[in-house]
Structure formats: C-alpha cells, structure tokens
Short mmCIF file of C-alpha atoms in Angstrom, two decimals:
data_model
loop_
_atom_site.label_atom_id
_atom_site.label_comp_id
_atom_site.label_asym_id
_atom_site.label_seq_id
_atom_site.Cartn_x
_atom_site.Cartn_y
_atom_site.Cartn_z
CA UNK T 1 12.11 64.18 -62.96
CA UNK T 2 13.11 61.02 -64.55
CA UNK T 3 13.98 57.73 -63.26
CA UNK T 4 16.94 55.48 -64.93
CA UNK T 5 16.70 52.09 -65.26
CA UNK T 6 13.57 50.57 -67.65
CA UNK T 7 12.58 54.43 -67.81
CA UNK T 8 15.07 55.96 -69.64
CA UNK T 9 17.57 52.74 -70.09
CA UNK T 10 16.67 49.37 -71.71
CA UNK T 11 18.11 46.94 -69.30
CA UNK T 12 18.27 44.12 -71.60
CA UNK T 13 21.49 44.20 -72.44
CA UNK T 14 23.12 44.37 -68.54
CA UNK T 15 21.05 41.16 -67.88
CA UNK T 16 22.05 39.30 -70.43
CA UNK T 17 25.65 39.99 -69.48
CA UNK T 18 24.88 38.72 -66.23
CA UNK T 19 23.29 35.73 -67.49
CA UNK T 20 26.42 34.62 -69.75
CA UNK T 21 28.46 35.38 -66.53
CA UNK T 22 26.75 33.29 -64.15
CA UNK T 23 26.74 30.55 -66.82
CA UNK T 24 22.97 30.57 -67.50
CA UNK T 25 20.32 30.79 -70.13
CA UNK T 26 19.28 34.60 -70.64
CA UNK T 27 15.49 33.57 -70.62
CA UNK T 28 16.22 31.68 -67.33
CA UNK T 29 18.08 34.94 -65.87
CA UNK T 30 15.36 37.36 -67.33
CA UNK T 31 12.50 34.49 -66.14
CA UNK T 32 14.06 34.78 -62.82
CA UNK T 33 14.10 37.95 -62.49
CA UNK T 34 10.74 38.80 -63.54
CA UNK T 35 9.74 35.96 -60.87
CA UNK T 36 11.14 38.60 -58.53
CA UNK T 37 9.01 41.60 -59.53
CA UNK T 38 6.12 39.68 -59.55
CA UNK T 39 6.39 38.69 -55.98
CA UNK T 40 7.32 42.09 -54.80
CA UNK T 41 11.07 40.63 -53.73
CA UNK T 42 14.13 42.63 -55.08
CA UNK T 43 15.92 42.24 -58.36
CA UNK T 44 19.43 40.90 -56.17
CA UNK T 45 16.97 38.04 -54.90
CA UNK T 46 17.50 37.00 -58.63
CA UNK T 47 21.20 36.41 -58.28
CA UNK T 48 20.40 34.13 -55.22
CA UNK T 49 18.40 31.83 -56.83
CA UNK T 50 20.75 31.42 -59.61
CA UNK T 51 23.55 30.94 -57.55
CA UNK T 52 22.76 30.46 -53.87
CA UNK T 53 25.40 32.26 -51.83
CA UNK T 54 26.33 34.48 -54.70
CA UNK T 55 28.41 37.60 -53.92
CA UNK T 56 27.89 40.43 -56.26
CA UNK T 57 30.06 43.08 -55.37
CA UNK T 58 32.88 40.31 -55.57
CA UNK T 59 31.93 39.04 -58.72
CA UNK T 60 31.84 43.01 -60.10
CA UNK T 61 35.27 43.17 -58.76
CA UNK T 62 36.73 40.52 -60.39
CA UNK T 63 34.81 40.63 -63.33
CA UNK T 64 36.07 44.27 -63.73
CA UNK T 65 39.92 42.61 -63.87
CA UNK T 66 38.91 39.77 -66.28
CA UNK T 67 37.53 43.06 -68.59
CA UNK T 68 38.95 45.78 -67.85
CA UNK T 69 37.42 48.99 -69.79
CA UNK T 70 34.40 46.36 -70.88
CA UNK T 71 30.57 47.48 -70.52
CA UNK T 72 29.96 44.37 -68.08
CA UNK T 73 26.99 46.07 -65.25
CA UNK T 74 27.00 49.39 -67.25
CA UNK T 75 25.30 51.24 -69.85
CA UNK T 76 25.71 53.78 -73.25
CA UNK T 77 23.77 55.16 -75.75
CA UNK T 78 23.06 52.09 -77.69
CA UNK T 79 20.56 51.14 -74.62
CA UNK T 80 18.99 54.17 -74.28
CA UNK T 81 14.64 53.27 -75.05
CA UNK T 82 14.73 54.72 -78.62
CA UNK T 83 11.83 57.17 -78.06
CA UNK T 84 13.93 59.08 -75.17
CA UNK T 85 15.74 61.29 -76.95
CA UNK T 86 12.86 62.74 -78.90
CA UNK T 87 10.34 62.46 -76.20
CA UNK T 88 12.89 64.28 -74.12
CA UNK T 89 13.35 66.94 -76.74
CA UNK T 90 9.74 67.50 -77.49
CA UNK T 91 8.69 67.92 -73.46
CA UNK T 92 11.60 70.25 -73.44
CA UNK T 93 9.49 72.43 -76.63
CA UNK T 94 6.84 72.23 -74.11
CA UNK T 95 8.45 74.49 -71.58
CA UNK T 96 9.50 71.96 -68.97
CA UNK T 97 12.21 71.50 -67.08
CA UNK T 98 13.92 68.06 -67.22
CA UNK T 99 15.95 66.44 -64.75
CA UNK T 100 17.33 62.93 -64.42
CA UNK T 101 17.45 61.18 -60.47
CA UNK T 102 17.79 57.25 -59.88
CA UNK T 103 19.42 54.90 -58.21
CA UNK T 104 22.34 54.40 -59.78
CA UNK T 105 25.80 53.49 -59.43
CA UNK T 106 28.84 55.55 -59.27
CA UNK T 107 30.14 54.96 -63.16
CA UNK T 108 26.39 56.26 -64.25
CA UNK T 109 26.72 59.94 -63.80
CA UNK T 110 29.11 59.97 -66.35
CA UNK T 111 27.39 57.21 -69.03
CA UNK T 112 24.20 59.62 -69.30
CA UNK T 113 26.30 62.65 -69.03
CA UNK T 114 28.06 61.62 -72.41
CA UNK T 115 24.96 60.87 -74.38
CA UNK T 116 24.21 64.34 -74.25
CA UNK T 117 20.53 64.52 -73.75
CA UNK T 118 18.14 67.62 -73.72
CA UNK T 119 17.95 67.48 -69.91
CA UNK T 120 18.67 70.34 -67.17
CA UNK T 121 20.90 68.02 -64.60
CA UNK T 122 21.66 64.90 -63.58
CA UNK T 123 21.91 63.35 -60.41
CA UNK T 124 22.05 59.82 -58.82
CA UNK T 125 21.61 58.17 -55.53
CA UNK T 126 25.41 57.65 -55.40
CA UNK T 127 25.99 61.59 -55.68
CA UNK T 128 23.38 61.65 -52.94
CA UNK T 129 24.24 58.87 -50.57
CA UNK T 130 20.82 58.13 -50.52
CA UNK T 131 18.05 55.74 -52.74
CA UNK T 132 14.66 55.10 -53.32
CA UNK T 133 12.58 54.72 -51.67
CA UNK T 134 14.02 56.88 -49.13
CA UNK T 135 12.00 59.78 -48.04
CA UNK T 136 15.59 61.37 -48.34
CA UNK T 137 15.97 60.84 -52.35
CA UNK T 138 13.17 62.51 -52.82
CA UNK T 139 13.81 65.79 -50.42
CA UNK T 140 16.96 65.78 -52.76
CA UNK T 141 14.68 65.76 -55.60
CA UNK T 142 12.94 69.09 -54.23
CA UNK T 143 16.04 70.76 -53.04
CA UNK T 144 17.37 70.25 -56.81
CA UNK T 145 14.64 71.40 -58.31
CA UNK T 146 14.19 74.55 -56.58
CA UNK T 147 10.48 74.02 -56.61
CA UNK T 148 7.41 73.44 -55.02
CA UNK T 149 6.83 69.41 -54.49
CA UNK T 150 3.17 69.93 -56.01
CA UNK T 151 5.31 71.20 -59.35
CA UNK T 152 7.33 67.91 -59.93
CA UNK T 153 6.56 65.34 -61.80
CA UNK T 154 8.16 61.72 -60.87
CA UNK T 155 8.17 59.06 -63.95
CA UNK T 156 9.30 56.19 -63.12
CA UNK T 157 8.55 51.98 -63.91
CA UNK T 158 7.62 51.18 -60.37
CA UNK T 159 5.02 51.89 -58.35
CA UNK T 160 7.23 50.46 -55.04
CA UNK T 161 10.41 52.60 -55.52
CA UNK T 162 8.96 55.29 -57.69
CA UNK T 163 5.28 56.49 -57.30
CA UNK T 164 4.77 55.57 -53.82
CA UNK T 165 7.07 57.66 -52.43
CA UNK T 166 7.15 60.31 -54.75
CA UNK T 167 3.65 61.30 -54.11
CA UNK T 168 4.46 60.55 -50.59
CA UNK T 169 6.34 63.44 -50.79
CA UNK T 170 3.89 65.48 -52.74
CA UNK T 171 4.71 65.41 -55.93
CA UNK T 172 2.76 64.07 -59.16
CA UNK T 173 3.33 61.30 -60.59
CA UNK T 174 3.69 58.94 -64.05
CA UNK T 175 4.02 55.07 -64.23
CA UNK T 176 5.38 54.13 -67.52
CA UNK T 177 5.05 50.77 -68.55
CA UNK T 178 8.27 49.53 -69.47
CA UNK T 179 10.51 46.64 -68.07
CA UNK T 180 9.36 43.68 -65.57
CA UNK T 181 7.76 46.08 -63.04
CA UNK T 182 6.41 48.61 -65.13
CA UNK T 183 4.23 46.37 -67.05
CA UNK T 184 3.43 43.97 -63.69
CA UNK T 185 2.57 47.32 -61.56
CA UNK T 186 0.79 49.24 -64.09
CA UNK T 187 -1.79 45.96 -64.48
CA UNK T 188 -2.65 46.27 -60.91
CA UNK T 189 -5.75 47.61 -59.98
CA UNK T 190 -4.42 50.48 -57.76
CA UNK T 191 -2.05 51.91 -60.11
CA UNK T 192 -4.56 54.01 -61.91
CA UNK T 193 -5.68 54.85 -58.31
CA UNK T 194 -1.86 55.90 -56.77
CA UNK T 195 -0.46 57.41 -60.23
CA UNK T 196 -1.23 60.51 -62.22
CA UNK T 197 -0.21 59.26 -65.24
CA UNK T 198 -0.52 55.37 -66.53
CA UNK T 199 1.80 55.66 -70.18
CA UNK T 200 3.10 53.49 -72.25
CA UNK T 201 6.42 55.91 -73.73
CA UNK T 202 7.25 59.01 -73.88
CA UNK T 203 4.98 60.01 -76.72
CA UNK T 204 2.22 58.93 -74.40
CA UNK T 205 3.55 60.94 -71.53
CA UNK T 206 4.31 64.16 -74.22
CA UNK T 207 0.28 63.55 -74.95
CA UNK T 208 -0.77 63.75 -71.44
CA UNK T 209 1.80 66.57 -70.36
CA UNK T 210 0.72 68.68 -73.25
CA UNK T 211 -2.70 69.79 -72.35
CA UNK T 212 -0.97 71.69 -69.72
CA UNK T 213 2.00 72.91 -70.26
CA UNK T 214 3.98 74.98 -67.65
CA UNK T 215 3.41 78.55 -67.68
#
C-alpha cells in the first residue's frame, strides 16, 4: 500500500504554484513549510503564516475561475518521483500486490488513474470519507485488500500520518525518505525503532522487499 504525496508524487511543483499565488518567494513558501514539519504543526499552518487569515478553499475556488482547466493544486505524470514507475513495475515481478491509498482530494483519483501505473487499485480518502491518521483509513486499507493486517505493507513519508497508525493497526511498515517529513522523521531516533523499513526510493525498498517475496 502506497501513500501519495512525497511518496509517489514530487510536490514541488504544487508549492511553487502556491508560492507565485500568494505573491511570495518559492524558497520562502517551501522554507515555511518545512518550518512546519519540523515542529510537528500541519502543512495548512504554512498558508497562515504567509498570509494570516488566509482562506484556502476560497482561494481554490476562485483560483479555479481565474484558470479554468489549469494544473493550479493538482498533479500529472510529469511529477510523478522518476523511480516510481520502475520501482512499481519491478515489486510487481516480485509477486506483490500494489495498491495506492492517501489523502487526497477529489480530482486525484482520476490524475493517477491516467498515468497508468502497474498498480492493482486506487483509492483516496475522498472515495473513503475518511484520512489519515484515522484508525478508519486504515480499516479501509484492510477491507480493500482482502488480507490479513500482518500482510500489508504501509510506505509512506511520515511517521505521524503514515507509520504510526499503520502499525497501529497491524500492519508493517516503510518510511521513505522523501519530501520535508520524510527526511526530518526518518533522522529521528525512533524511526528505525517504529518502522520496518527506513529507504531512501523505491530501489531501496525493491532491495529490502526482495529477500522475501510473497509466496
């Protein structure tokens, strides 16, 4: 089971948007916002600090009518992490099964549904009407996958929203580092301690995974 955002998806791009939006720097947006991962506060925190009082839902609406059809919060292909496809394809060779579950808007489903990747399903926490770190996302997770919790394994870039409560639930677990939190959480201390798997990128996580492949 794979996570979206800085797992699969290179975020880079959305923030920038943002930035030129709100009218500031990119470094100051993406300095910001790593401020916020750092201190264990969320990533809309960022957006409040740039522009106290800041309403984002309103400023997605009307951003939406100033570009219609445009990219603006959303994603393609050209920001997919360019070992995914292969790392996806080679886990795949392995025997696994491969699903995709995040927290993700509603316009997502259908961004990673056209790039056609080697995965079994798709689902977000819109389809659900639920998100991590919800005990709830990850029942969904299990009920999806038609297996045993001790048989999935979670990969995600945070150890808050992704290993925590994944293992919570029972399942394994890999913390890739990737993205503001993946690279502050995997330097803590505990994140060796709390995840199976510590990688860098998929070919690191196609290492581990392939001294035991499913049967």
């Amino acid at each position: 089971m794979f996570d979206v955002g800085e797992t699969l998806i290179d975020e880079t791009r959305i923030w920038s948007r943002w930035a030129d939006r709100l009218g500031v720097t990119r470094f100051t947006m993406l300095g910001v916002l790593g401020g916020m991962a750092a201190l264990d506060r969320s990533f809309t925190e960022a957006f409040q600090l740039v522009r106290p009082g800041f309403d984002v839902e309103a400023e997605q609406e009307a951003w939406e009518r100033d570009d219609p059809g445009g990219l603006r919060v959303n994603f393609d292909a050209d920001d997919l992490y360019p070992d995914v496809r292969s790392g996806l394809a080679a886990l795949r060779a392995l025997g696994y099964e491969l699903i995709i579950a995040g927290n993700q808007p509603p316009q997502a489903y259908d961004a990673l549904a056209a790039m056609d990747l080697p995965v079994d399903a798709i689902h977000t926490s819109d389809g659900w009407g639920v998100a991590k770190p919800d005990p709830a996302f990850f029942g969904k997770v299990v009920a999806v996958s038609g297996r045993e919790p001790g048989e999935i394994l979670y990969v995600g870039d945070r150890l808050d929203n992704d290993v925590r409560p994944a293992r919570a639930a029972g399942m394994r677990t890999a913390l890739i580092r990737r993205g503001p939190w993946g690279y502050l959480h995997a330097a803590r201390p505990e994140a060796a301690a709390e995840a199976d798997h510590v990688v860098g990128g998929f070919a690191d996580l196609v290492a581990a995974l392939s001294a035991h492949p499913p049967r």
